[in-house]
Short mmCIF file of C-alpha atoms and ligand atoms in Angstrom, two decimals:
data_model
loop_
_atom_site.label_atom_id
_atom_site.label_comp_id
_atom_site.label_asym_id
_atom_site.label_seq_id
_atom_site.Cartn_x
_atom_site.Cartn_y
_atom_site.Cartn_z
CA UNK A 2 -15.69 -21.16 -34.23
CA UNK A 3 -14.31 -17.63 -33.82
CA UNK A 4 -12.78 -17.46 -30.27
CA UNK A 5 -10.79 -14.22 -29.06
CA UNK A 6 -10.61 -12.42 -26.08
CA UNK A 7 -8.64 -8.75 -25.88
CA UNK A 8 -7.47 -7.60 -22.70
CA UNK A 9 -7.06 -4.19 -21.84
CA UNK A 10 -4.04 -2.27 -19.65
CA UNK A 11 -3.51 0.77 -18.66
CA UNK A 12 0.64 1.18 -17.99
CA UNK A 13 1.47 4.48 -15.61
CA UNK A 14 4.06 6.27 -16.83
CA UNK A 15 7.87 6.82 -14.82
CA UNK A 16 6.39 3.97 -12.16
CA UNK A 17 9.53 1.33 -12.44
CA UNK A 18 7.92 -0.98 -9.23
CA UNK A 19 5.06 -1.43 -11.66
CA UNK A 20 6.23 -1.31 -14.92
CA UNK A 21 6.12 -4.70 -16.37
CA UNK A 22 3.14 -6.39 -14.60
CA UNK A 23 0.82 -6.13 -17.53
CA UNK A 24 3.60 -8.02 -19.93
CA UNK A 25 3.89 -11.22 -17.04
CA UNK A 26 -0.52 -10.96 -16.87
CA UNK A 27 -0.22 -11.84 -20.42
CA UNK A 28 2.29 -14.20 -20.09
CA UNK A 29 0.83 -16.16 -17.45
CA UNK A 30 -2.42 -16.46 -19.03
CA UNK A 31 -1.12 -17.50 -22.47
CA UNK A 32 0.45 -20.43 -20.44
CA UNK A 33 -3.07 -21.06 -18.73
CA UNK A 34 -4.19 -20.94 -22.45
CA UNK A 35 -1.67 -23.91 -23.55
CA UNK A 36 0.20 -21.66 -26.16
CA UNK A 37 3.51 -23.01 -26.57
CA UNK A 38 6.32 -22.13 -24.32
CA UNK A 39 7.81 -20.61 -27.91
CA UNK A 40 5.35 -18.42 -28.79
CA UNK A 41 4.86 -17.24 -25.10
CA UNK A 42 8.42 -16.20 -24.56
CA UNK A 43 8.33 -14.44 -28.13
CA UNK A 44 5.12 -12.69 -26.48
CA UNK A 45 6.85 -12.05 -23.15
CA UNK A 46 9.70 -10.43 -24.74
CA UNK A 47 8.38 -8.29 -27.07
CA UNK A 48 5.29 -6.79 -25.13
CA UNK A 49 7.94 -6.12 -21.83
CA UNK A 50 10.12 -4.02 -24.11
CA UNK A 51 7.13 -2.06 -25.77
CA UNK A 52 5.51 -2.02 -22.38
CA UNK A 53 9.40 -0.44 -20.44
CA UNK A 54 9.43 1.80 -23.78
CA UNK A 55 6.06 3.30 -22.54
CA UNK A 56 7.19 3.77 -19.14
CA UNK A 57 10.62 5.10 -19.61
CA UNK A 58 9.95 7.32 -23.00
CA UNK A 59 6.27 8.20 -23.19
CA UNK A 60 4.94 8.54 -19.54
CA UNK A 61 2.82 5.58 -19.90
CA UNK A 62 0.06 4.31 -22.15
CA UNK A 63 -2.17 1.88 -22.98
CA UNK A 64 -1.90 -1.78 -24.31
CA UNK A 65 -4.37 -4.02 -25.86
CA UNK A 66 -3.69 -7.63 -26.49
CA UNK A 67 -6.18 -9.62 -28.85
CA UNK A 68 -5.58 -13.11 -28.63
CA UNK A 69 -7.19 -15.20 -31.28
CA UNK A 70 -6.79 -18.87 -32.42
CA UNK A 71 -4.18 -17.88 -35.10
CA UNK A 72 -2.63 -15.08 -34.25
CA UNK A 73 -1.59 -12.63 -30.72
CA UNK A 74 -2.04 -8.78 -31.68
CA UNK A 75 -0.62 -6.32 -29.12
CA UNK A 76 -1.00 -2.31 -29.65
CA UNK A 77 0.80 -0.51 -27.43
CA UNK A 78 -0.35 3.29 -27.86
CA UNK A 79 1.22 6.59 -25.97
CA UNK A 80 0.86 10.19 -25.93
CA UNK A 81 4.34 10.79 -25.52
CA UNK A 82 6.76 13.09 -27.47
CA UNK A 83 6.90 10.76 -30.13
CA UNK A 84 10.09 9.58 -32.28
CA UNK A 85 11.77 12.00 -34.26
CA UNK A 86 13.67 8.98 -36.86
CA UNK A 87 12.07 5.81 -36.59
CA UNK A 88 14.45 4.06 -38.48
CA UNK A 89 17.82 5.61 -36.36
CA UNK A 90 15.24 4.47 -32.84
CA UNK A 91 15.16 1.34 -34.64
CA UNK A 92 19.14 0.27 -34.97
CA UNK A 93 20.48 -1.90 -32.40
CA UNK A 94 22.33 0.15 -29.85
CA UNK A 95 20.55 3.63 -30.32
CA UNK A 96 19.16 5.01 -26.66
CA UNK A 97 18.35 8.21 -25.92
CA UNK A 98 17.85 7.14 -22.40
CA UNK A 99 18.86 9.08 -20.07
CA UNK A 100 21.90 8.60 -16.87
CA UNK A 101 19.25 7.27 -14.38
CA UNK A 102 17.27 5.40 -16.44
CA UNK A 103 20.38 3.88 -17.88
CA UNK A 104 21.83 2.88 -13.97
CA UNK A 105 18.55 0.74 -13.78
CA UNK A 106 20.29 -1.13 -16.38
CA UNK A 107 17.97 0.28 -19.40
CA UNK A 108 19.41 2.10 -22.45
CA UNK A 109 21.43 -0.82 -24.18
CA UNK A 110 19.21 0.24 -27.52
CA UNK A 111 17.76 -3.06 -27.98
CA UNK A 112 14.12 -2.97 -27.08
CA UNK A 113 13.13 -2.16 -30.57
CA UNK A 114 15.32 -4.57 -32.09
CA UNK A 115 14.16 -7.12 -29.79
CA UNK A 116 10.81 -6.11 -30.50
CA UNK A 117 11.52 -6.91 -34.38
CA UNK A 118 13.19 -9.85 -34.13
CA UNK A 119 10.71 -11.70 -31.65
CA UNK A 120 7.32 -11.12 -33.78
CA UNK A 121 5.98 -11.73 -36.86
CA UNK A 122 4.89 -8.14 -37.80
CA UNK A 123 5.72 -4.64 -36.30
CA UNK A 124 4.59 -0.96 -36.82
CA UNK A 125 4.99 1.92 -35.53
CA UNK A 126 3.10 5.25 -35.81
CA UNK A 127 4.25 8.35 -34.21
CA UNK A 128 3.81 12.09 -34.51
CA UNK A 129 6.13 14.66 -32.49
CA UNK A 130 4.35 15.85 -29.53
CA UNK A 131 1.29 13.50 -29.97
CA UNK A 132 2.36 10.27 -29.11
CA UNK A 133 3.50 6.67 -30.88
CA UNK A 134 1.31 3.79 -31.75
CA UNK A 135 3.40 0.08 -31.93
CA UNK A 136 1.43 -2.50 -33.27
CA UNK A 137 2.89 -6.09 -33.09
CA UNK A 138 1.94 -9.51 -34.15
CA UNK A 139 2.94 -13.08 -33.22
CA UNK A 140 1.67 -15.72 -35.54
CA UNK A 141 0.91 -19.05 -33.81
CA UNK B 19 22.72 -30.14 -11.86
CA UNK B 20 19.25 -28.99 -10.78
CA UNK B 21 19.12 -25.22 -9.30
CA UNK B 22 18.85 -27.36 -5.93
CA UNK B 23 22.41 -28.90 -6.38
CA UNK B 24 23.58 -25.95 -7.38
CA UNK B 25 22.25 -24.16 -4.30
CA UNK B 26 23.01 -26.89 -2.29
CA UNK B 27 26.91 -26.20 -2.73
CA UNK B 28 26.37 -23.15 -0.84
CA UNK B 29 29.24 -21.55 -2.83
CA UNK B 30 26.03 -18.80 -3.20
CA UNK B 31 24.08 -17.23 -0.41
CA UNK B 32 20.46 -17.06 -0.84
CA UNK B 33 18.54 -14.04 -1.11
CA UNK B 34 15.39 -15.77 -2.26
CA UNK B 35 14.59 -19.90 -3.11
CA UNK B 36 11.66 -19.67 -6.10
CA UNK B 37 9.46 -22.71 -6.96
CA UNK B 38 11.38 -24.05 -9.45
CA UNK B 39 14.33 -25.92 -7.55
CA UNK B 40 14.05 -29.19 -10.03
CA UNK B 41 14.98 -27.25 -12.73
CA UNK B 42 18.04 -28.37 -14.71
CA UNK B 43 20.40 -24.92 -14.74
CA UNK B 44 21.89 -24.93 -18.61
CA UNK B 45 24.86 -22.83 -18.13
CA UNK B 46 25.95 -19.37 -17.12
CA UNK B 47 25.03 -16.49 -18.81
CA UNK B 48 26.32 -12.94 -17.86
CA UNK B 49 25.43 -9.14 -18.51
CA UNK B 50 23.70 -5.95 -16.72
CA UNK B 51 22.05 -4.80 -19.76
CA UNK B 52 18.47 -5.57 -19.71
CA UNK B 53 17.24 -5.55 -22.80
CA UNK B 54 20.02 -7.48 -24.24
CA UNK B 55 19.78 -10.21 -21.70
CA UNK B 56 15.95 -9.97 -22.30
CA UNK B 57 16.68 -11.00 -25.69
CA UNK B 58 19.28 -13.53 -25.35
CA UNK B 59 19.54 -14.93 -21.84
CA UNK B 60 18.57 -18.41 -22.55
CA UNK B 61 15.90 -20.29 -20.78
CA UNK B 62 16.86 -22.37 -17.67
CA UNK B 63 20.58 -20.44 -17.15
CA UNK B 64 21.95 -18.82 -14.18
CA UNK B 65 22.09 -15.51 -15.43
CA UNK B 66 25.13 -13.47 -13.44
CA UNK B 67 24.79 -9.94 -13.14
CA UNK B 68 25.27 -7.04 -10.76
CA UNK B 69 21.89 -5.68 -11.39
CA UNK B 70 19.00 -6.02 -8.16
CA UNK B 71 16.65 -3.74 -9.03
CA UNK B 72 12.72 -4.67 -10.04
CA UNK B 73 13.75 -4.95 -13.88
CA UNK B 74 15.92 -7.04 -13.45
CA UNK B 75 13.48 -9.60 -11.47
CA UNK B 76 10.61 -9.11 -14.33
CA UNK B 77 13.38 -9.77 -17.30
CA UNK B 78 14.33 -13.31 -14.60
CA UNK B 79 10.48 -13.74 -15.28
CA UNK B 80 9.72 -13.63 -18.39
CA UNK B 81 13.33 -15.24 -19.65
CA UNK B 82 12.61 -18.00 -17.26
CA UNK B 83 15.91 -18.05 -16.01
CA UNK B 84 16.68 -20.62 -13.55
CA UNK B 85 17.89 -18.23 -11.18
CA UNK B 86 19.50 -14.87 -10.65
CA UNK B 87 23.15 -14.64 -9.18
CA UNK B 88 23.96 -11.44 -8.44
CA UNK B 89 27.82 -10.70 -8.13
CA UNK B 90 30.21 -8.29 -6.97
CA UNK B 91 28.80 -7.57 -3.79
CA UNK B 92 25.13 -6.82 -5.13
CA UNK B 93 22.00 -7.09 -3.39
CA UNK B 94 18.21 -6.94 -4.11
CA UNK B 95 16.63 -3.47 -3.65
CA UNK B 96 13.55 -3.77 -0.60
CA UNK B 97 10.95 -3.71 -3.38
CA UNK B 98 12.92 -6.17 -6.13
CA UNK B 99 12.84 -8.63 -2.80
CA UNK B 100 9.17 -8.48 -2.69
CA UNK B 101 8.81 -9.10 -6.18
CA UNK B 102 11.28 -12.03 -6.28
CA UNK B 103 9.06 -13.41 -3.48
CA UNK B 104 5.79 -12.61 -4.98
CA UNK B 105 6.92 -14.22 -8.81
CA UNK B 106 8.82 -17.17 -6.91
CA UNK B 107 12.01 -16.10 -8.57
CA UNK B 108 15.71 -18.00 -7.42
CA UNK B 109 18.11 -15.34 -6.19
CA UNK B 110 21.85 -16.61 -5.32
CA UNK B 111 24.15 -13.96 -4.19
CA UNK B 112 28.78 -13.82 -4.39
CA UNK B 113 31.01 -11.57 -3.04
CA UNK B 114 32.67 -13.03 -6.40
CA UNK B 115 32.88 -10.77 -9.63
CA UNK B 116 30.60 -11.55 -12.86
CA UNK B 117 33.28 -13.94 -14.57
CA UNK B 118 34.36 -15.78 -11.37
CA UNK B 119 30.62 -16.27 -10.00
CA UNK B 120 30.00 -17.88 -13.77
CA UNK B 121 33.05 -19.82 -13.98
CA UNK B 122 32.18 -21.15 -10.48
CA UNK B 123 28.84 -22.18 -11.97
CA UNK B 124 30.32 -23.60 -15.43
CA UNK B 125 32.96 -25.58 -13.59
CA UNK B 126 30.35 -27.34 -11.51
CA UNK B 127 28.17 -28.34 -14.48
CA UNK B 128 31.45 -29.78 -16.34
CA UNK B 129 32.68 -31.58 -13.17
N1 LIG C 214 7.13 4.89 -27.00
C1 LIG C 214 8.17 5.71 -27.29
N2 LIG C 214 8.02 7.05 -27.26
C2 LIG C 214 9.05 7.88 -27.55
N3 LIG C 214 10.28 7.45 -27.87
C3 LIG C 214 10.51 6.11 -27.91
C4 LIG C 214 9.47 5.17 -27.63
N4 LIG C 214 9.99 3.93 -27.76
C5 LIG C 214 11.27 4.09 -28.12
N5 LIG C 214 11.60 5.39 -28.21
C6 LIG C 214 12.90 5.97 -28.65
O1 LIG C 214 13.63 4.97 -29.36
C7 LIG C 214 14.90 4.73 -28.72
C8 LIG C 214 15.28 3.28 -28.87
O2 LIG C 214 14.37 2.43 -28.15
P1 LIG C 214 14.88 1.01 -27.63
O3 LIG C 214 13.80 0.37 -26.86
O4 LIG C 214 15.45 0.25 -28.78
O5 LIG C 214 16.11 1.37 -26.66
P2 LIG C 214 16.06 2.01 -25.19
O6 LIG C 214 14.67 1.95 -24.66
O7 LIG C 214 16.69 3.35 -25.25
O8 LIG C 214 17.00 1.00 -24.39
P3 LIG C 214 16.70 -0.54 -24.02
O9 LIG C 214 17.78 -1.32 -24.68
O10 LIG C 214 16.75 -0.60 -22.53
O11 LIG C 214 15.36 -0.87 -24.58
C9 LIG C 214 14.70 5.20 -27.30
O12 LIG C 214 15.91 5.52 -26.67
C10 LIG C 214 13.78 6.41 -27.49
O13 LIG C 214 14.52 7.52 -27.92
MG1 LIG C 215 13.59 0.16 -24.73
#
């Protein structure tokens, strides 16, 4: 029996009271779900620093999670000003974020890394000036 | 020590009690930078920092933290106090600095 269900978010961009709610939706309904309290957190995690990335770099976006008996597929997909070197963005400790942003308590340069290290698979697709396209997958 | 002993030492003033009193806390864990405590704050710790802002209640979240002890003076921001309220998040508060607010914590769980 195939068995999936994708939910849909719209994330508005620069809105910090906000930004964050669609990661903890998914969260709380994996737990509803039964998924594992591992495989929830590695979830959590990941889609919260794609879904702050949005906010903070892209002026919002658009997620879709597909959750399916084997596997938890989120795209996360902007039309922000893309990233210039993926693989510098991608070092530990690389922010471009700027003063206020960083006062929040953003800007260590670790969302992508933490985005890596939490999930099974991870792309990313960007253009300058057209926006960035993360896919991520957590096997379960 | 459950989060209840810990706040019943009242060593901490409370800016917010969550649902999750019974919890066992684990240890301390301290820093202000969000995505590093996202990735290695470990579940069920008191996590010290001076941070009160909204992030810093959704990283508490999705952690699952025991609690948040903010140090140094620090207090929740009017709309991070909604949202610890709303997500039933622990919030303990020190005039203490970082280190001394986690020592306090560490020394109590090896009492
Ligand atoms: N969706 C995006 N659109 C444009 N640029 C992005 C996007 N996501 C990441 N970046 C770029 O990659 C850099 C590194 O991202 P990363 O998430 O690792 O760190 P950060 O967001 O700067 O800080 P934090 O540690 O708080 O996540 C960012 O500073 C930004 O320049
Ligand atoms: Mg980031």
């Amino acid at each position: 029996m195939i068995n999936y269900i994708t939910l849909t978010y719209q994330v508005s961009g620069d809105d910090f009271t906000r930004a964050g709610e669609a990661s903890s939706d998914v969260k709380s309904k994996l737990k509803q779900m039964g998924v594992s309290p591992e495989m929830v957190r590695k979830v959590a995690i990941s889609m919260y620093e794609g879904e702050i990335n949005m906010v903070i770099h892209a002026h919002g976006g658009i997620i879709k999670v597909t959750i399916s008996p084997h596997e938890i597929l989120m795209v996360l997909e902007d039309q922000g000003p893309g990233i210039p070197d993926v693989e510098k963005a991608m070092q530990a400790g690389y922010s471009t974020a700027p003063e206020n942003i960083r006062s929040l308590g953003f800007g260590a340069g670790m969302g992508l890394p933490n985005m890596k290290k939490y999930t099974d698979e991870m792309d990313i697709k960007t253009k300058i000036g057209v926006g960035t396209t993360v896919t991520m997958k957590v096997k379960l | 020590m459950t989060l209840q002993d810990l706040v019943n030492k009242n060593i901490f003033s409370i800016s917010n009690l969550g649902d999750n009193l019974n919890l066992p806390v684990v240890g301390p864990y301290c820093c202000d930078l969000l995505s590093i405590a996202m990735g290695k704050a470990p579940a069920g710790s008191a996590w010290v920092t001076v941070m009160g802002n909204i992030n810093t209640i959704a990283v508490a979240s999705l952690t699952e933290v025991a609690c948040i002890i903010l140090a140094e003076g620090a207090s929740l921001d009017d709309t991070a106090k909604m949202k610890a309220k709303d997500q039933n998040i622990t919030v303990l508060s020190t005039e203490k600095p970082i280190f001394e607010a986690a020592l306090s914590v560490y020394q109590l769980l090896n009492a």
